[in-house]
Amino acid sequence: PHDTECSALDSYQFTAMASSPQKSPSSPKSPTPKSPSSRKKDDSFLGKLGGTLARRKKAKEVSDLQEEGINAINLPLSPSHYELDPEDTMLGKHSKATCVPNSKNDRKLQELMKVLIDWINDVLVGERIIVKDLAEDLYDGQVLQKLFEKLEGEKLNVAEVTQSEIAQKQKLQTVLERINDSLKLSTRNIRWNVDSVHAKSIVAILHLLVALSQHFRAPIRLPDHVSIQVVVVQKREGILQSRQIQEEITGNTEAFSGRHERDAFDTLFDHAPDKLNVVKKTLITFVNKHLNKLNLEVSELDTQFADGVYLVLLMGLLEGYFVPLYNFFLTPENFDQKVHNVSLSFELMQDGGLERPKPRPEDIVNCDLKSTLRVLYNLFTRYRNVD
């Protein structure tokens, strides 16, 4: 074939040029043949030059190998290199954007995403909806709407299909507002909004789905302690600045898993409601024994501990210290302040040597009796002999 002949010819010409000395531009004559002694001298020189080049090449290979080894050790300790999205350069003053580099290489993150995808598909099996990619399939609110309707058992008053970005965001706003109302989370624990979800932020979407699965006690086991390395890019005074943070998506998920181990309170609520009243009376007697020192008394465990004030004061009495009033809200006015109080009491319990309670602070604030009983019973078993 012609191409093969050209290739062979080019190869021959290249070899000939490399092996034969070049002619001087000023003289068309062939060079005078060299004497054997001169040729031997040149061969000796070329041999030395070749040996020097070989040694330099080998030294460079060794140097490169050492540098590669050092980089392999130091790379996990140094910031990762990443390419900024061109849109990041269009950020407004003091605005910021986030990106998630190398998420596909995170085994636990991929496991979490697969568990959530399988769960969504199981819930929506009757809707003929198949989710394959969380960001691409959930950003417009359509799947989120169907998922929440199935979990909550109510129909949302939103358009079924939306094409324009404005209509999608309006629908997403309605869906997220209803989801947030149902979850009853404090503002600081809501890690998603319309803009982040519609922008296909996998961090926001994962936070949302994890919260939904935990709230509705999904029969799945989420992997523990999943974090994402997030690069935050912010424009300040016209200059792009970046920093890396570890965003925790799941902590210890055992308490929220639908397959968590049942305890005595599950049994009491399901099979022995008469004995449940005995337990409640025992716990009321225990807490009043200590709260009476401050001229306080409780009669309803689920409601009177919901704002966290009595829990904070109780921990101070049990451990023998005064909790400064500026550390908590003595008369909380909203949901977030109540969550703050309960969270503080949980921290005090841990400082006293107890494990962190399995219920969420939000469960206590939402007057979940079983959660409140679990917390108080742990205090009872630890401090029942304290005067």
Coordinates of C-alpha atoms in Angstrom, one line a residue:
P1 CA 0.0 0.0 0.0
H2 CA 1.1 3.6 -0.6
D3 CA 1.0 4.5 3.1
T4 CA 3.3 1.6 4.0
E5 CA 5.8 2.6 1.3
C6 CA 5.8 6.2 2.4
S7 CA 6.3 5.1 6.0
A8 CA 9.2 2.8 5.0
L9 CA 10.7 5.5 2.9
D10 CA 10.5 8.1 5.7
S11 CA 12.0 5.5 8.1
Y12 CA 14.8 4.9 5.7
Q13 CA 15.5 8.6 5.2
F14 CA 15.5 9.2 8.9
T15 CA 17.9 6.3 9.5
A16 CA 20.2 7.5 6.8
M17 CA 20.3 11.0 8.1
A18 CA 21.0 9.8 11.6
S19 CA 23.8 7.5 10.5
S20 CA 25.6 9.5 7.9
P21 CA 27.4 12.8 8.5
Q22 CA 25.8 15.9 7.1
K23 CA 27.4 17.8 4.2
S24 CA 28.6 21.3 4.6
P25 CA 26.3 23.8 3.0
S26 CA 29.3 25.5 1.4
S27 CA 30.8 22.4 -0.2
P28 CA 28.9 19.9 -2.3
K29 CA 31.9 17.5 -2.2
S30 CA 31.8 14.3 -0.1
P31 CA 33.8 14.5 3.1
T32 CA 37.3 13.0 3.1
P33 CA 37.5 9.5 4.7
K34 CA 38.9 9.5 8.1
S35 CA 42.0 7.5 9.1
P36 CA 41.6 4.5 11.5
S37 CA 43.3 6.4 14.3
S38 CA 41.0 9.4 13.9
R39 CA 37.9 7.1 13.8
K40 CA 39.1 5.3 16.9
K41 CA 39.5 8.7 18.7
D42 CA 36.0 9.8 17.7
D43 CA 34.5 6.4 18.8
S44 CA 36.2 6.8 22.1
F45 CA 34.8 10.4 22.5
L46 CA 31.3 9.3 21.5
G47 CA 31.5 6.4 23.9
K48 CA 32.4 8.6 26.8
L49 CA 29.7 11.1 25.7
G50 CA 27.1 8.3 25.5
G51 CA 28.2 6.9 28.9
T52 CA 27.9 10.4 30.4
L53 CA 24.4 10.9 28.9
A54 CA 23.4 7.4 30.1
R55 CA 24.5 8.2 33.6
R56 CA 22.7 11.5 33.6
K57 CA 19.6 9.8 32.4
K58 CA 19.8 7.2 35.1
A59 CA 20.5 9.8 37.7
K60 CA 17.4 11.8 36.5
E61 CA 15.3 8.6 36.7
V62 CA 16.4 8.0 40.3
S63 CA 15.7 11.6 41.1
D64 CA 12.3 11.5 39.5
L65 CA 11.5 8.2 41.4
Q66 CA 12.5 9.8 44.7
E67 CA 10.4 12.8 44.0
E68 CA 7.4 10.6 43.1
G69 CA 7.8 8.7 46.3
I70 CA 8.0 12.0 48.4
N71 CA 4.9 13.2 46.6
A72 CA 3.1 10.0 47.2
I73 CA 3.7 10.5 51.0
N74 CA 3.0 14.2 51.1
L75 CA 0.1 14.4 48.6
P76 CA -2.6 13.3 51.1
L77 CA -1.4 16.0 53.5
S78 CA -1.4 18.8 51.0
P79 CA -4.3 20.5 49.2
S80 CA -5.6 18.8 46.1
H81 CA -5.2 20.5 42.8
Y82 CA -8.5 21.2 41.0
E83 CA -9.7 23.2 38.1
L84 CA -12.1 26.1 38.8
D85 CA -15.3 26.2 36.8
P86 CA -15.2 29.2 34.5
E87 CA -18.5 30.4 36.1
D88 CA -16.5 30.8 39.4
T89 CA -14.7 33.8 37.9
M90 CA -18.2 35.4 37.4
L91 CA -18.9 35.3 41.2
G92 CA -20.2 38.5 42.7
K93 CA -18.5 40.4 45.4
H94 CA -18.2 38.3 48.6
S95 CA -20.2 35.6 47.0
K96 CA -19.0 32.0 47.0
A97 CA -19.4 28.7 45.2
T98 CA -18.5 25.1 46.1
C99 CA -17.3 22.1 44.2
V100 CA -16.6 18.4 45.1
P101 CA -13.4 17.1 43.5
N102 CA -12.7 13.3 43.2
S103 CA -16.0 12.2 44.8
K104 CA -16.1 9.2 42.5
N105 CA -13.0 7.8 44.2
D106 CA -14.6 7.9 47.7
R107 CA -15.8 4.3 48.4
K108 CA -18.0 5.2 51.4
L109 CA -19.6 8.1 49.6
Q110 CA -20.4 5.9 46.6
E111 CA -21.9 3.4 49.0
L112 CA -24.1 6.0 50.6
M113 CA -25.3 7.2 47.3
K114 CA -26.1 3.7 46.2
V115 CA -28.1 3.0 49.4
L116 CA -30.1 6.2 49.0
I117 CA -30.8 5.5 45.3
D118 CA -32.0 2.0 46.0
W119 CA -34.2 3.3 48.8
I120 CA -35.8 5.9 46.6
N121 CA -36.5 3.4 43.9
D122 CA -38.0 1.0 46.4
V123 CA -40.4 3.8 47.7
L124 CA -41.3 4.9 44.2
V125 CA -41.6 1.5 42.6
G126 CA -45.3 2.0 41.9
E127 CA -44.7 5.4 40.3
R128 CA -42.6 3.9 37.4
I129 CA -39.8 6.2 38.5
I130 CA -36.2 5.0 38.3
V131 CA -33.5 7.2 39.8
K132 CA -30.0 6.6 38.5
D133 CA -28.2 9.8 39.5
L134 CA -29.1 11.8 42.6
A135 CA -28.1 15.2 41.3
E136 CA -29.5 14.9 37.8
D137 CA -32.8 13.2 38.8
L138 CA -33.7 15.2 41.9
Y139 CA -32.7 18.8 41.2
D140 CA -36.0 20.0 39.6
G141 CA -38.2 18.8 42.5
Q142 CA -40.3 16.2 40.6
V143 CA -38.8 13.1 42.3
L144 CA -38.6 14.9 45.7
Q145 CA -42.3 15.6 45.4
K146 CA -43.2 12.0 44.7
L147 CA -40.9 10.7 47.4
F148 CA -42.3 13.0 50.1
E149 CA -45.9 12.3 49.1
K150 CA -45.2 8.6 49.5
L151 CA -43.4 9.0 52.8
E152 CA -45.8 11.5 54.4
G153 CA -49.0 10.1 52.8
E154 CA -50.3 13.4 51.5
K155 CA -50.7 15.0 48.1
L156 CA -48.8 18.3 47.5
N157 CA -50.5 21.1 45.6
V158 CA -47.9 21.6 42.9
A159 CA -47.7 21.3 39.2
E160 CA -46.8 17.8 38.0
V161 CA -44.4 18.8 35.2
T162 CA -42.4 22.0 35.0
Q163 CA -40.0 22.9 32.1
S164 CA -38.8 26.4 32.8
E165 CA -36.2 27.2 35.4
I166 CA -38.5 29.7 37.1
A167 CA -41.3 27.1 37.3
Q168 CA -39.0 24.4 38.6
K169 CA -37.7 26.6 41.4
Q170 CA -41.2 27.6 42.4
K171 CA -42.2 24.0 42.6
L172 CA -39.0 23.1 44.4
Q173 CA -39.6 25.9 46.9
T174 CA -43.0 24.5 47.8
V175 CA -41.7 21.0 48.1
L176 CA -38.8 22.0 50.3
E177 CA -40.9 24.2 52.6
R178 CA -43.3 21.3 53.2
I179 CA -40.4 18.9 53.8
N180 CA -38.8 21.3 56.3
D181 CA -42.1 21.7 58.1
S182 CA -42.4 17.9 58.4
L183 CA -38.8 17.4 59.5
K184 CA -39.0 20.1 62.2
L185 CA -35.3 20.7 62.2
S186 CA -33.5 23.8 63.6
T187 CA -32.4 26.3 61.1
R188 CA -28.7 25.5 61.6
N189 CA -29.4 21.8 60.7
I190 CA -31.1 22.6 57.4
R191 CA -28.2 22.3 55.0
W192 CA -30.1 22.7 51.7
N193 CA -32.1 25.4 49.9
V194 CA -33.8 25.9 46.6
D195 CA -30.7 27.3 44.9
S196 CA -28.3 24.6 46.1
V197 CA -30.6 21.7 45.2
H198 CA -31.5 23.2 41.8
A199 CA -27.8 23.8 41.1
K200 CA -27.4 20.0 41.6
S201 CA -25.2 20.3 44.7
I202 CA -24.6 16.7 45.7
V203 CA -23.7 17.9 49.2
A204 CA -27.1 19.6 49.7
I205 CA -29.0 16.8 48.1
L206 CA -27.3 14.2 50.3
H207 CA -28.0 16.2 53.5
L208 CA -31.7 16.4 52.5
L209 CA -32.0 12.7 51.7
V210 CA -30.2 11.5 54.8
A211 CA -32.5 13.8 56.9
L212 CA -35.6 12.3 55.2
S213 CA -34.4 8.7 55.6
Q214 CA -33.7 9.2 59.3
H215 CA -37.0 11.1 60.0
F216 CA -39.1 8.5 58.3
R217 CA -37.1 5.6 59.8
A218 CA -36.2 4.2 56.4
P219 CA -35.5 0.4 56.5
I220 CA -31.9 1.0 55.3
R221 CA -28.5 1.1 56.9
L222 CA -26.6 4.2 56.0
P223 CA -22.8 3.9 56.2
D224 CA -21.3 5.7 59.3
H225 CA -19.1 8.8 59.2
V226 CA -19.3 9.7 55.6
S227 CA -17.6 13.0 54.7
I228 CA -17.0 14.9 51.5
Q229 CA -14.0 17.1 50.8
V230 CA -15.5 20.3 49.6
V231 CA -13.6 23.2 47.9
V232 CA -15.2 26.6 48.7
V233 CA -14.3 29.3 46.2
Q234 CA -15.0 32.9 47.2
K235 CA -14.3 36.1 45.5
R236 CA -13.0 38.9 47.7
E237 CA -12.0 42.3 46.3
G238 CA -11.9 40.8 42.8
I239 CA -9.6 37.9 43.8
L240 CA -10.7 34.3 43.9
Q241 CA -9.8 32.5 47.1
S242 CA -10.3 28.9 47.9
R243 CA -10.2 26.6 50.9
Q244 CA -11.0 23.0 51.6
I245 CA -13.4 21.7 54.3
Q246 CA -14.6 18.3 55.3
E247 CA -18.4 18.2 55.2
E248 CA -19.8 15.5 57.3
I249 CA -22.9 13.9 55.7
T250 CA -23.5 11.0 58.2
G251 CA -22.3 10.5 61.8
N252 CA -23.2 7.5 63.9
T253 CA -26.3 6.3 62.0
E254 CA -27.2 3.4 64.2
A255 CA -29.8 5.4 66.2
F256 CA -31.6 6.5 63.1
S257 CA -31.5 3.3 61.1
G258 CA -34.7 1.5 60.6
R259 CA -32.9 -1.7 61.6
H260 CA -31.6 -0.5 64.9
E261 CA -31.7 -2.8 67.8
R262 CA -35.0 -2.6 69.8
D263 CA -34.7 -1.6 73.4
A264 CA -36.9 -1.9 76.5
F265 CA -39.0 1.2 75.6
D266 CA -40.0 -0.3 72.2
T267 CA -41.3 -3.3 74.1
L268 CA -43.1 -1.2 76.7
F269 CA -44.8 0.9 74.1
D270 CA -45.8 -2.0 71.9
H271 CA -46.7 -4.7 74.5
A272 CA -46.9 -3.4 78.0
P273 CA -48.6 0.1 78.2
D274 CA -49.6 -0.6 81.8
K275 CA -46.0 -1.0 82.9
L276 CA -45.1 2.1 80.9
N277 CA -47.1 4.2 83.5
V278 CA -45.0 2.7 86.3
V279 CA -41.8 3.7 84.5
K280 CA -43.1 7.2 84.0
K281 CA -44.0 7.6 87.7
T282 CA -40.5 6.3 88.7
L283 CA -38.8 8.8 86.4
I284 CA -41.1 11.7 87.6
T285 CA -40.2 10.9 91.2
F286 CA -36.5 10.8 90.3
V287 CA -36.4 14.2 88.5
N288 CA -38.6 16.0 91.1
K289 CA -36.3 14.8 93.9
H290 CA -33.6 17.0 92.4
L291 CA -35.7 19.8 90.7
N292 CA -37.5 20.4 94.0
K293 CA -34.2 21.9 95.3
L294 CA -34.9 24.8 92.9
N295 CA -38.6 24.8 93.8
L296 CA -39.4 23.2 90.4
E297 CA -41.6 20.3 89.7
V298 CA -42.7 18.3 86.6
S299 CA -45.8 16.2 86.0
E300 CA -45.7 15.7 82.2
L301 CA -42.4 14.2 81.0
D302 CA -42.9 14.7 77.2
T303 CA -43.9 18.4 77.3
Q304 CA -42.1 19.9 80.3
F305 CA -38.6 18.8 79.1
A306 CA -39.3 19.8 75.5
D307 CA -37.6 23.3 75.8
G308 CA -34.4 21.8 77.4
V309 CA -34.4 24.1 80.4
Y310 CA -35.2 21.4 82.9
L311 CA -32.6 19.1 81.3
V312 CA -29.9 21.7 81.7
L313 CA -30.8 22.5 85.3
L314 CA -31.1 18.8 86.1
M315 CA -27.6 18.0 84.9
G316 CA -26.2 20.8 87.0
L317 CA -28.0 19.5 90.1
L318 CA -26.9 15.9 89.4
E319 CA -23.2 16.9 88.8
G320 CA -23.1 19.5 91.5
Y321 CA -22.4 22.7 89.5
F322 CA -24.2 25.8 88.4
V323 CA -24.8 26.3 84.7
P324 CA -24.3 30.0 83.9
L325 CA -27.5 31.5 82.6
Y326 CA -25.8 33.0 79.6
N327 CA -25.0 29.5 78.3
F328 CA -28.7 28.6 77.6
F329 CA -32.1 30.2 77.1
L330 CA -34.0 30.3 80.3
T331 CA -37.2 31.2 78.5
P332 CA -36.7 30.0 74.9
E333 CA -38.9 31.7 72.4
N334 CA -38.5 29.5 69.3
F335 CA -37.6 26.1 68.1
D336 CA -33.9 26.8 67.5
Q337 CA -33.4 28.1 71.1
K338 CA -35.1 24.9 72.5
V339 CA -32.8 22.8 70.3
H340 CA -29.8 24.7 71.6
N341 CA -30.8 24.0 75.2
V342 CA -31.3 20.3 74.6
S343 CA -28.0 20.0 72.7
L344 CA -26.3 21.7 75.6
S345 CA -27.8 19.2 78.1
F346 CA -26.5 16.4 75.9
E347 CA -23.0 17.9 76.0
L348 CA -23.2 18.1 79.8
M349 CA -24.2 14.4 79.9
Q350 CA -21.2 13.5 77.9
D351 CA -19.0 15.6 80.1
G352 CA -20.4 13.6 83.0
G353 CA -19.2 10.3 81.5
L354 CA -22.4 9.3 79.7
E355 CA -22.6 8.3 76.1
R356 CA -24.3 10.8 73.8
P357 CA -28.1 10.1 73.9
K358 CA -29.3 8.3 70.8
P359 CA -32.4 10.6 70.2
R360 CA -31.9 13.8 68.4
P361 CA -32.3 17.1 70.3
E362 CA -35.1 17.8 67.8
D363 CA -36.9 14.6 69.0
I364 CA -37.1 16.0 72.5
V365 CA -38.2 19.4 71.3
N366 CA -40.9 17.7 69.3
C367 CA -42.3 16.1 72.5
D368 CA -41.5 12.6 71.4
L369 CA -42.2 10.7 74.6
K370 CA -40.2 7.6 73.8
S371 CA -37.1 9.7 73.1
T372 CA -37.5 11.7 76.3
L373 CA -38.0 8.6 78.4
R374 CA -34.8 7.1 76.9
V375 CA -32.8 10.2 78.0
L376 CA -34.2 10.4 81.5
Y377 CA -33.9 6.7 82.1
N378 CA -30.1 6.9 81.3
L379 CA -29.9 9.7 83.9
F380 CA -31.9 7.6 86.4
T381 CA -29.6 4.5 86.0
R382 CA -26.5 6.7 86.5
Y383 CA -27.6 9.0 89.3
R384 CA -30.4 7.3 91.2
N385 CA -28.3 7.0 94.3
V386 CA -27.3 10.7 94.2
D387 CA -29.0 12.7 97.0

